[in-house]
JSON list of C-alpha atoms in Angstrom, two decimals:
[
{"chain": "T", "resi": 1, "resn": "MET", "atom": "CA", "xyz": [0.17, 0.12, 0.03]},
{"chain": "T", "resi": 2, "resn": "SER", "atom": "CA", "xyz": [1.14, 3.49, -0.99]},
{"chain": "T", "resi": 3, "resn": "ASP", "atom": "CA", "xyz": [1.46, 6.18, 1.61]},
{"chain": "T", "resi": 4, "resn": "GLU", "atom": "CA", "xyz": [-1.28, 8.02, -0.28]},
{"chain": "T", "resi": 5, "resn": "GLN", "atom": "CA", "xyz": [-3.77, 4.77, 0.15]},
{"chain": "T", "resi": 6, "resn": "GLN", "atom": "CA", "xyz": [-2.87, 4.93, 3.92]},
{"chain": "T", "resi": 7, "resn": "LYS", "atom": "CA", "xyz": [-3.63, 8.74, 4.44]},
{"chain": "T", "resi": 8, "resn": "VAL", "atom": "CA", "xyz": [-7.10, 7.90, 2.60]},
{"chain": "T", "resi": 9, "resn": "GLU", "atom": "CA", "xyz": [-8.07, 5.31, 4.67]},
{"chain": "T", "resi": 10, "resn": "GLN", "atom": "CA", "xyz": [-6.97, 6.74, 7.66]},
{"chain": "T", "resi": 11, "resn": "PRO", "atom": "CA", "xyz": [-9.31, 9.60, 7.71]},
{"chain": "T", "resi": 12, "resn": "GLU", "atom": "CA", "xyz": [-12.06, 7.27, 6.72]},
{"chain": "T", "resi": 13, "resn": "GLU", "atom": "CA", "xyz": [-10.98, 5.02, 9.60]},
{"chain": "T", "resi": 14, "resn": "VAL", "atom": "CA", "xyz": [-10.93, 8.08, 11.68]},
{"chain": "T", "resi": 15, "resn": "GLU", "atom": "CA", "xyz": [-14.52, 9.13, 10.86]},
{"chain": "T", "resi": 16, "resn": "MET", "atom": "CA", "xyz": [-15.86, 5.96, 11.64]},
{"chain": "T", "resi": 17, "resn": "GLU", "atom": "CA", "xyz": [-14.40, 5.71, 14.92]},
{"chain": "T", "resi": 18, "resn": "GLN", "atom": "CA", "xyz": [-15.74, 9.12, 15.53]},
{"chain": "T", "resi": 19, "resn": "GLN", "atom": "CA", "xyz": [-19.02, 8.39, 14.53]},
{"chain": "T", "resi": 20, "resn": "GLN", "atom": "CA", "xyz": [-18.59, 4.89, 16.49]},
{"chain": "T", "resi": 21, "resn": "ALA", "atom": "CA", "xyz": [-17.77, 7.13, 19.49]},
{"chain": "T", "resi": 22, "resn": "ASP", "atom": "CA", "xyz": [-20.56, 9.38, 18.90]},
{"chain": "T", "resi": 23, "resn": "ALA", "atom": "CA", "xyz": [-22.67, 6.89, 18.93]},
{"chain": "T", "resi": 24, "resn": "GLU", "atom": "CA", "xyz": [-21.46, 5.34, 22.15]},
{"chain": "T", "resi": 25, "resn": "GLN", "atom": "CA", "xyz": [-22.15, 9.44, 23.76]},
{"chain": "T", "resi": 26, "resn": "ASP", "atom": "CA", "xyz": [-24.98, 9.78, 21.68]},
{"chain": "T", "resi": 27, "resn": "PRO", "atom": "CA", "xyz": [-27.03, 7.37, 24.50]},
{"chain": "T", "resi": 28, "resn": "GLN", "atom": "CA", "xyz": [-25.24, 8.55, 27.41]},
{"chain": "T", "resi": 29, "resn": "ALA", "atom": "CA", "xyz": [-25.99, 12.22, 26.54]},
{"chain": "T", "resi": 30, "resn": "ALA", "atom": "CA", "xyz": [-29.68, 11.75, 26.01]},
{"chain": "T", "resi": 31, "resn": "ARG", "atom": "CA", "xyz": [-29.59, 9.88, 28.91]},
{"chain": "T", "resi": 32, "resn": "ILE", "atom": "CA", "xyz": [-28.01, 12.72, 31.17]},
{"chain": "T", "resi": 33, "resn": "GLU", "atom": "CA", "xyz": [-30.55, 15.26, 29.27]},
{"chain": "T", "resi": 34, "resn": "GLU", "atom": "CA", "xyz": [-33.57, 12.92, 30.18]},
{"chain": "T", "resi": 35, "resn": "LEU", "atom": "CA", "xyz": [-32.15, 12.57, 33.83]},
{"chain": "T", "resi": 36, "resn": "GLU", "atom": "CA", "xyz": [-31.59, 16.49, 33.88]},
{"chain": "T", "resi": 37, "resn": "ASN", "atom": "CA", "xyz": [-35.17, 17.09, 32.87]},
{"chain": "T", "resi": 38, "resn": "ALA", "atom": "CA", "xyz": [-36.70, 14.72, 35.45]},
{"chain": "T", "resi": 39, "resn": "LEU", "atom": "CA", "xyz": [-34.69, 16.74, 38.10]},
{"chain": "T", "resi": 40, "resn": "ALA", "atom": "CA", "xyz": [-35.79, 19.66, 36.96]},
{"chain": "T", "resi": 41, "resn": "ALA", "atom": "CA", "xyz": [-39.62, 18.35, 37.03]},
{"chain": "T", "resi": 42, "resn": "ALA", "atom": "CA", "xyz": [-39.08, 16.81, 40.37]},
{"chain": "T", "resi": 43, "resn": "GLN", "atom": "CA", "xyz": [-37.70, 20.12, 41.79]},
{"chain": "T", "resi": 44, "resn": "ALA", "atom": "CA", "xyz": [-40.60, 21.93, 40.25]},
{"chain": "T", "resi": 45, "resn": "LYS", "atom": "CA", "xyz": [-42.75, 19.74, 42.01]},
{"chain": "T", "resi": 46, "resn": "VAL", "atom": "CA", "xyz": [-41.04, 19.83, 45.41]},
{"chain": "T", "resi": 47, "resn": "GLU", "atom": "CA", "xyz": [-41.26, 23.66, 45.28]},
{"chain": "T", "resi": 48, "resn": "GLU", "atom": "CA", "xyz": [-44.85, 23.21, 44.26]},
{"chain": "T", "resi": 49, "resn": "GLN", "atom": "CA", "xyz": [-45.59, 21.20, 47.58]},
{"chain": "T", "resi": 50, "resn": "LYS", "atom": "CA", "xyz": [-43.27, 23.41, 49.89]},
{"chain": "T", "resi": 51, "resn": "ASP", "atom": "CA", "xyz": [-46.15, 26.28, 48.89]},
{"chain": "T", "resi": 52, "resn": "SER", "atom": "CA", "xyz": [-48.98, 24.05, 49.29]},
{"chain": "T", "resi": 53, "resn": "VAL", "atom": "CA", "xyz": [-47.68, 22.98, 52.45]},
{"chain": "T", "resi": 54, "resn": "VAL", "atom": "CA", "xyz": [-46.62, 26.40, 53.44]},
{"chain": "T", "resi": 55, "resn": "ARG", "atom": "CA", "xyz": [-49.95, 27.76, 52.72]},
{"chain": "T", "resi": 56, "resn": "ALA", "atom": "CA", "xyz": [-51.83, 24.50, 54.23]},
{"chain": "T", "resi": 57, "resn": "LEU", "atom": "CA", "xyz": [-49.99, 25.38, 57.82]},
{"chain": "T", "resi": 58, "resn": "ALA", "atom": "CA", "xyz": [-51.03, 29.51, 57.49]},
{"chain": "T", "resi": 59, "resn": "GLU", "atom": "CA", "xyz": [-54.74, 28.46, 56.78]},
{"chain": "T", "resi": 60, "resn": "MET", "atom": "CA", "xyz": [-54.49, 25.94, 59.66]},
{"chain": "T", "resi": 61, "resn": "GLU", "atom": "CA", "xyz": [-52.61, 28.60, 61.99]},
{"chain": "T", "resi": 62, "resn": "ASN", "atom": "CA", "xyz": [-55.61, 30.95, 61.18]},
{"chain": "T", "resi": 63, "resn": "VAL", "atom": "CA", "xyz": [-58.43, 28.46, 61.81]},
{"chain": "T", "resi": 64, "resn": "ARG", "atom": "CA", "xyz": [-56.95, 27.85, 65.54]},
{"chain": "T", "resi": 65, "resn": "ARG", "atom": "CA", "xyz": [-56.52, 31.30, 66.36]},
{"chain": "T", "resi": 66, "resn": "ARG", "atom": "CA", "xyz": [-60.20, 32.26, 64.98]},
{"chain": "T", "resi": 67, "resn": "SER", "atom": "CA", "xyz": [-61.02, 29.44, 66.92]},
{"chain": "T", "resi": 68, "resn": "ALA", "atom": "CA", "xyz": [-59.38, 30.32, 70.19]},
{"chain": "T", "resi": 69, "resn": "GLN", "atom": "CA", "xyz": [-60.93, 33.64, 69.77]},
{"chain": "T", "resi": 70, "resn": "ASP", "atom": "CA", "xyz": [-64.27, 32.37, 69.27]},
{"chain": "T", "resi": 71, "resn": "VAL", "atom": "CA", "xyz": [-63.82, 30.25, 72.08]},
{"chain": "T", "resi": 72, "resn": "GLU", "atom": "CA", "xyz": [-62.66, 33.33, 74.27]},
{"chain": "T", "resi": 73, "resn": "LYS", "atom": "CA", "xyz": [-65.36, 35.24, 73.21]},
{"chain": "T", "resi": 74, "resn": "ALA", "atom": "CA", "xyz": [-68.10, 32.55, 74.13]},
{"chain": "T", "resi": 75, "resn": "ARG", "atom": "CA", "xyz": [-66.31, 32.57, 77.50]},
{"chain": "T", "resi": 76, "resn": "LYS", "atom": "CA", "xyz": [-66.35, 35.95, 78.13]},
{"chain": "T", "resi": 77, "resn": "PHE", "atom": "CA", "xyz": [-70.20, 37.10, 76.82]},
{"chain": "T", "resi": 78, "resn": "ALA", "atom": "CA", "xyz": [-71.85, 33.72, 77.35]},
{"chain": "T", "resi": 79, "resn": "LEU", "atom": "CA", "xyz": [-73.62, 35.15, 80.30]},
{"chain": "T", "resi": 80, "resn": "GLU", "atom": "CA", "xyz": [-74.68, 38.45, 78.26]},
{"chain": "T", "resi": 81, "resn": "LYS", "atom": "CA", "xyz": [-78.61, 37.41, 78.14]},
{"chain": "T", "resi": 82, "resn": "PHE", "atom": "CA", "xyz": [-78.29, 36.24, 81.78]},
{"chain": "T", "resi": 83, "resn": "ALA", "atom": "CA", "xyz": [-76.59, 39.69, 82.87]},
{"chain": "T", "resi": 84, "resn": "GLY", "atom": "CA", "xyz": [-79.12, 41.26, 81.30]},
{"chain": "T", "resi": 85, "resn": "GLU", "atom": "CA", "xyz": [-81.80, 39.74, 83.08]},
{"chain": "T", "resi": 86, "resn": "LEU", "atom": "CA", "xyz": [-80.16, 40.61, 86.35]},
{"chain": "T", "resi": 87, "resn": "LEU", "atom": "CA", "xyz": [-80.11, 44.36, 85.68]},
{"chain": "T", "resi": 88, "resn": "PRO", "atom": "CA", "xyz": [-83.73, 44.85, 86.24]},
{"chain": "T", "resi": 89, "resn": "VAL", "atom": "CA", "xyz": [-83.39, 43.49, 89.67]},
{"chain": "T", "resi": 90, "resn": "ILE", "atom": "CA", "xyz": [-80.42, 45.76, 90.50]},
{"chain": "T", "resi": 91, "resn": "ASP", "atom": "CA", "xyz": [-82.77, 48.71, 89.18]},
{"chain": "T", "resi": 92, "resn": "ASN", "atom": "CA", "xyz": [-85.19, 47.55, 91.66]},
{"chain": "T", "resi": 93, "resn": "LEU", "atom": "CA", "xyz": [-82.87, 47.16, 94.69]},
{"chain": "T", "resi": 94, "resn": "GLU", "atom": "CA", "xyz": [-81.76, 50.73, 93.99]},
{"chain": "T", "resi": 95, "resn": "ARG", "atom": "CA", "xyz": [-85.10, 51.90, 93.83]},
{"chain": "T", "resi": 96, "resn": "ALA", "atom": "CA", "xyz": [-86.37, 50.50, 97.42]},
{"chain": "T", "resi": 97, "resn": "LEU", "atom": "CA", "xyz": [-83.24, 51.76, 98.96]},
{"chain": "T", "resi": 98, "resn": "ALA", "atom": "CA", "xyz": [-83.96, 55.37, 97.57]},
{"chain": "T", "resi": 99, "resn": "THR", "atom": "CA", "xyz": [-87.64, 55.45, 98.24]},
{"chain": "T", "resi": 100, "resn": "GLY", "atom": "CA", "xyz": [-87.22, 53.81, 101.74]},
{"chain": "T", "resi": 101, "resn": "ASP", "atom": "CA", "xyz": [-87.87, 55.67, 104.72]},
{"chain": "T", "resi": 102, "resn": "ALA", "atom": "CA", "xyz": [-84.35, 55.36, 106.66]},
{"chain": "T", "resi": 103, "resn": "ASP", "atom": "CA", "xyz": [-85.97, 57.75, 109.61]},
{"chain": "T", "resi": 104, "resn": "ASN", "atom": "CA", "xyz": [-88.62, 55.21, 110.24]},
{"chain": "T", "resi": 105, "resn": "GLU", "atom": "CA", "xyz": [-87.33, 52.57, 112.99]},
{"chain": "T", "resi": 106, "resn": "ALA", "atom": "CA", "xyz": [-89.95, 50.29, 111.91]},
{"chain": "T", "resi": 107, "resn": "VAL", "atom": "CA", "xyz": [-88.38, 50.23, 108.03]},
{"chain": "T", "resi": 108, "resn": "LYS", "atom": "CA", "xyz": [-84.70, 50.38, 109.09]},
{"chain": "T", "resi": 109, "resn": "PRO", "atom": "CA", "xyz": [-84.02, 46.88, 109.62]},
{"chain": "T", "resi": 110, "resn": "LEU", "atom": "CA", "xyz": [-85.71, 46.25, 106.20]},
{"chain": "T", "resi": 111, "resn": "LEU", "atom": "CA", "xyz": [-83.79, 49.26, 104.41]},
{"chain": "T", "resi": 112, "resn": "GLU", "atom": "CA", "xyz": [-80.58, 47.38, 105.90]},
{"chain": "T", "resi": 113, "resn": "GLY", "atom": "CA", "xyz": [-81.39, 44.05, 104.68]},
{"chain": "T", "resi": 114, "resn": "VAL", "atom": "CA", "xyz": [-81.84, 45.06, 101.24]},
{"chain": "T", "resi": 115, "resn": "GLN", "atom": "CA", "xyz": [-78.94, 47.04, 101.14]},
{"chain": "T", "resi": 116, "resn": "LEU", "atom": "CA", "xyz": [-76.59, 44.19, 102.44]},
{"chain": "T", "resi": 117, "resn": "THR", "atom": "CA", "xyz": [-78.78, 42.31, 99.51]},
{"chain": "T", "resi": 118, "resn": "HIS", "atom": "CA", "xyz": [-77.94, 44.85, 96.85]},
{"chain": "T", "resi": 119, "resn": "LYS", "atom": "CA", "xyz": [-74.21, 44.91, 98.27]},
{"chain": "T", "resi": 120, "resn": "SER", "atom": "CA", "xyz": [-73.75, 40.86, 97.84]},
{"chain": "T", "resi": 121, "resn": "PHE", "atom": "CA", "xyz": [-75.69, 41.11, 94.62]},
{"chain": "T", "resi": 122, "resn": "LEU", "atom": "CA", "xyz": [-73.34, 43.51, 93.20]},
{"chain": "T", "resi": 123, "resn": "ALA", "atom": "CA", "xyz": [-70.21, 41.84, 94.46]},
{"chain": "T", "resi": 124, "resn": "GLY", "atom": "CA", "xyz": [-71.53, 38.60, 92.96]},
{"chain": "T", "resi": 125, "resn": "VAL", "atom": "CA", "xyz": [-72.30, 40.12, 89.42]},
{"chain": "T", "resi": 126, "resn": "ASP", "atom": "CA", "xyz": [-68.99, 42.05, 89.53]},
{"chain": "T", "resi": 127, "resn": "LYS", "atom": "CA", "xyz": [-66.80, 38.31, 89.93]},
{"chain": "T", "resi": 128, "resn": "PHE", "atom": "CA", "xyz": [-68.41, 37.56, 86.34]},
{"chain": "T", "resi": 129, "resn": "GLY", "atom": "CA", "xyz": [-67.11, 40.86, 84.52]},
{"chain": "T", "resi": 130, "resn": "ILE", "atom": "CA", "xyz": [-70.35, 43.00, 85.21]},
{"chain": "T", "resi": 131, "resn": "LYS", "atom": "CA", "xyz": [-69.56, 46.44, 85.65]},
{"chain": "T", "resi": 132, "resn": "GLU", "atom": "CA", "xyz": [-71.62, 49.60, 86.62]},
{"chain": "T", "resi": 133, "resn": "ILE", "atom": "CA", "xyz": [-71.54, 52.67, 84.54]},
{"chain": "T", "resi": 134, "resn": "ASP", "atom": "CA", "xyz": [-72.41, 55.59, 86.47]},
{"chain": "T", "resi": 135, "resn": "PRO", "atom": "CA", "xyz": [-71.06, 59.00, 84.72]},
{"chain": "T", "resi": 136, "resn": "MET", "atom": "CA", "xyz": [-72.37, 61.58, 86.99]},
{"chain": "T", "resi": 137, "resn": "GLY", "atom": "CA", "xyz": [-70.33, 64.69, 86.38]},
{"chain": "T", "resi": 138, "resn": "GLN", "atom": "CA", "xyz": [-68.23, 63.14, 83.54]},
{"chain": "T", "resi": 139, "resn": "PRO", "atom": "CA", "xyz": [-68.34, 64.13, 79.79]},
{"chain": "T", "resi": 140, "resn": "PHE", "atom": "CA", "xyz": [-71.17, 62.90, 77.88]},
{"chain": "T", "resi": 141, "resn": "ASN", "atom": "CA", "xyz": [-69.93, 59.92, 76.04]},
{"chain": "T", "resi": 142, "resn": "PRO", "atom": "CA", "xyz": [-72.06, 58.43, 73.33]},
{"chain": "T", "resi": 143, "resn": "ASP", "atom": "CA", "xyz": [-70.77, 55.05, 73.66]},
{"chain": "T", "resi": 144, "resn": "GLN", "atom": "CA", "xyz": [-71.75, 54.30, 76.87]},
{"chain": "T", "resi": 145, "resn": "HIS", "atom": "CA", "xyz": [-74.64, 56.88, 77.64]},
{"chain": "T", "resi": 146, "resn": "GLN", "atom": "CA", "xyz": [-77.96, 57.29, 76.20]},
{"chain": "T", "resi": 147, "resn": "ALA", "atom": "CA", "xyz": [-79.00, 61.26, 76.62]},
{"chain": "T", "resi": 148, "resn": "MET", "atom": "CA", "xyz": [-82.49, 61.54, 77.59]},
{"chain": "T", "resi": 149, "resn": "ALA", "atom": "CA", "xyz": [-83.05, 65.48, 77.49]},
{"chain": "T", "resi": 150, "resn": "MET", "atom": "CA", "xyz": [-80.86, 68.41, 77.70]},
{"chain": "T", "resi": 151, "resn": "GLN", "atom": "CA", "xyz": [-80.69, 71.32, 80.20]},
{"chain": "T", "resi": 152, "resn": "PRO", "atom": "CA", "xyz": [-79.15, 74.69, 80.92]},
{"chain": "T", "resi": 153, "resn": "SER", "atom": "CA", "xyz": [-76.91, 74.65, 83.88]},
{"chain": "T", "resi": 154, "resn": "GLU", "atom": "CA", "xyz": [-74.58, 77.08, 85.49]},
{"chain": "T", "resi": 155, "resn": "GLU", "atom": "CA", "xyz": [-73.37, 74.41, 87.43]},
{"chain": "T", "resi": 156, "resn": "PHE", "atom": "CA", "xyz": [-72.07, 71.92, 84.85]},
{"chain": "T", "resi": 157, "resn": "PRO", "atom": "CA", "xyz": [-69.65, 72.79, 81.85]},
{"chain": "T", "resi": 158, "resn": "ALA", "atom": "CA", "xyz": [-71.97, 71.77, 78.64]},
{"chain": "T", "resi": 159, "resn": "ASN", "atom": "CA", "xyz": [-71.80, 68.29, 77.36]},
{"chain": "T", "resi": 160, "resn": "THR", "atom": "CA", "xyz": [-71.46, 66.95, 80.87]},
{"chain": "T", "resi": 161, "resn": "VAL", "atom": "CA", "xyz": [-74.26, 64.40, 82.62]},
{"chain": "T", "resi": 162, "resn": "MET", "atom": "CA", "xyz": [-76.02, 66.24, 84.96]},
{"chain": "T", "resi": 163, "resn": "ALA", "atom": "CA", "xyz": [-78.26, 63.61, 86.24]},
{"chain": "T", "resi": 164, "resn": "VAL", "atom": "CA", "xyz": [-78.40, 59.97, 85.82]},
{"chain": "T", "resi": 165, "resn": "MET", "atom": "CA", "xyz": [-81.97, 58.43, 85.57]},
{"chain": "T", "resi": 166, "resn": "GLN", "atom": "CA", "xyz": [-80.93, 54.66, 85.24]},
{"chain": "T", "resi": 167, "resn": "LYS", "atom": "CA", "xyz": [-77.13, 53.39, 85.41]},
{"chain": "T", "resi": 168, "resn": "GLY", "atom": "CA", "xyz": [-75.78, 51.47, 82.59]},
{"chain": "T", "resi": 169, "resn": "TYR", "atom": "CA", "xyz": [-73.74, 48.28, 82.84]},
{"chain": "T", "resi": 170, "resn": "GLU", "atom": "CA", "xyz": [-71.13, 46.42, 80.76]},
{"chain": "T", "resi": 171, "resn": "LEU", "atom": "CA", "xyz": [-69.85, 43.10, 80.78]},
{"chain": "T", "resi": 172, "resn": "ASN", "atom": "CA", "xyz": [-66.37, 42.33, 80.30]},
{"chain": "T", "resi": 173, "resn": "GLY", "atom": "CA", "xyz": [-65.93, 46.10, 78.45]},
{"chain": "T", "resi": 174, "resn": "ARG", "atom": "CA", "xyz": [-69.14, 45.35, 76.02]},
{"chain": "T", "resi": 175, "resn": "LEU", "atom": "CA", "xyz": [-71.92, 47.43, 76.73]},
{"chain": "T", "resi": 176, "resn": "LEU", "atom": "CA", "xyz": [-74.67, 45.41, 78.32]},
{"chain": "T", "resi": 177, "resn": "ARG", "atom": "CA", "xyz": [-77.09, 48.56, 78.55]},
{"chain": "T", "resi": 178, "resn": "PRO", "atom": "CA", "xyz": [-76.10, 52.29, 78.50]},
{"chain": "T", "resi": 179, "resn": "ALA", "atom": "CA", "xyz": [-76.60, 54.82, 81.14]},
{"chain": "T", "resi": 180, "resn": "MET", "atom": "CA", "xyz": [-79.53, 56.98, 80.93]},
{"chain": "T", "resi": 181, "resn": "VAL", "atom": "CA", "xyz": [-78.56, 60.17, 81.43]},
{"chain": "T", "resi": 182, "resn": "MET", "atom": "CA", "xyz": [-79.50, 64.27, 81.27]},
{"chain": "T", "resi": 183, "resn": "ILE", "atom": "CA", "xyz": [-76.82, 66.42, 80.00]},
{"chain": "T", "resi": 184, "resn": "SER", "atom": "CA", "xyz": [-75.71, 69.97, 80.33]},
{"chain": "T", "resi": 185, "resn": "LYS", "atom": "CA", "xyz": [-76.05, 72.55, 77.73]},
{"chain": "T", "resi": 186, "resn": "GLY", "atom": "CA", "xyz": [-74.28, 74.80, 79.77]},
{"chain": "T", "resi": 187, "resn": "SER", "atom": "CA", "xyz": [-75.45, 78.31, 80.96]},
{"chain": "T", "resi": 188, "resn": "ASP", "atom": "CA", "xyz": [-78.10, 80.20, 79.14]},
{"chain": "T", "resi": 189, "resn": "GLN", "atom": "CA", "xyz": [-76.57, 83.15, 79.68]},
{"chain": "T", "resi": 190, "resn": "PRO", "atom": "CA", "xyz": [-74.44, 84.30, 76.49]},
{"chain": "T", "resi": 191, "resn": "SER", "atom": "CA", "xyz": [-70.48, 84.11, 77.19]},
{"chain": "T", "resi": 192, "resn": "VAL", "atom": "CA", "xyz": [-69.92, 86.91, 75.20]},
{"chain": "T", "resi": 193, "resn": "ASP", "atom": "CA", "xyz": [-70.66, 90.34, 76.38]},
{"chain": "T", "resi": 194, "resn": "THR", "atom": "CA", "xyz": [-72.84, 92.01, 73.97]},
{"chain": "T", "resi": 195, "resn": "THR", "atom": "CA", "xyz": [-73.51, 95.73, 76.35]},
{"chain": "T", "resi": 196, "resn": "ALA", "atom": "CA", "xyz": [-70.02, 97.30, 74.83]}
]
């Protein structure tokens, strides 16, 4: 064989070997690419699942917190209707004390009994979070007071409670019944000197 023939055969041989090597690497490259695609898909699925788990945990925490708040409200305000029914009893005890003749020796022991009953009744309802609202002399607060009338007054500044017709009550900070009050308009006299 001549050198020229060897040179011609050699590139053909090299090309065949190259194709054979490429064919051997092709399945490996295809497998690597396939595995990389599978890995990317699995990672995307994991991220999606992480997001789903985080959302589920957040929702579970919100439900737990709302449930705890509902239980706390139910515990605090379960007595609301019952407490509302007790308020007229307190009012009647106070009326009995206000109208009783303390100077009459025959009535005096009865009034003392009513006073003790009233005191123990208030102590009992206080244990369950019922508080009295007696705003005498305080500024008018529409969130806690119900204005029944307005009157001019020299003694009280404008928008001040000058008389309490019926005390109000609240249960654990929630208004059960507003206090019925009379409000001062201030004095009828004009505050500006118009004689000049």
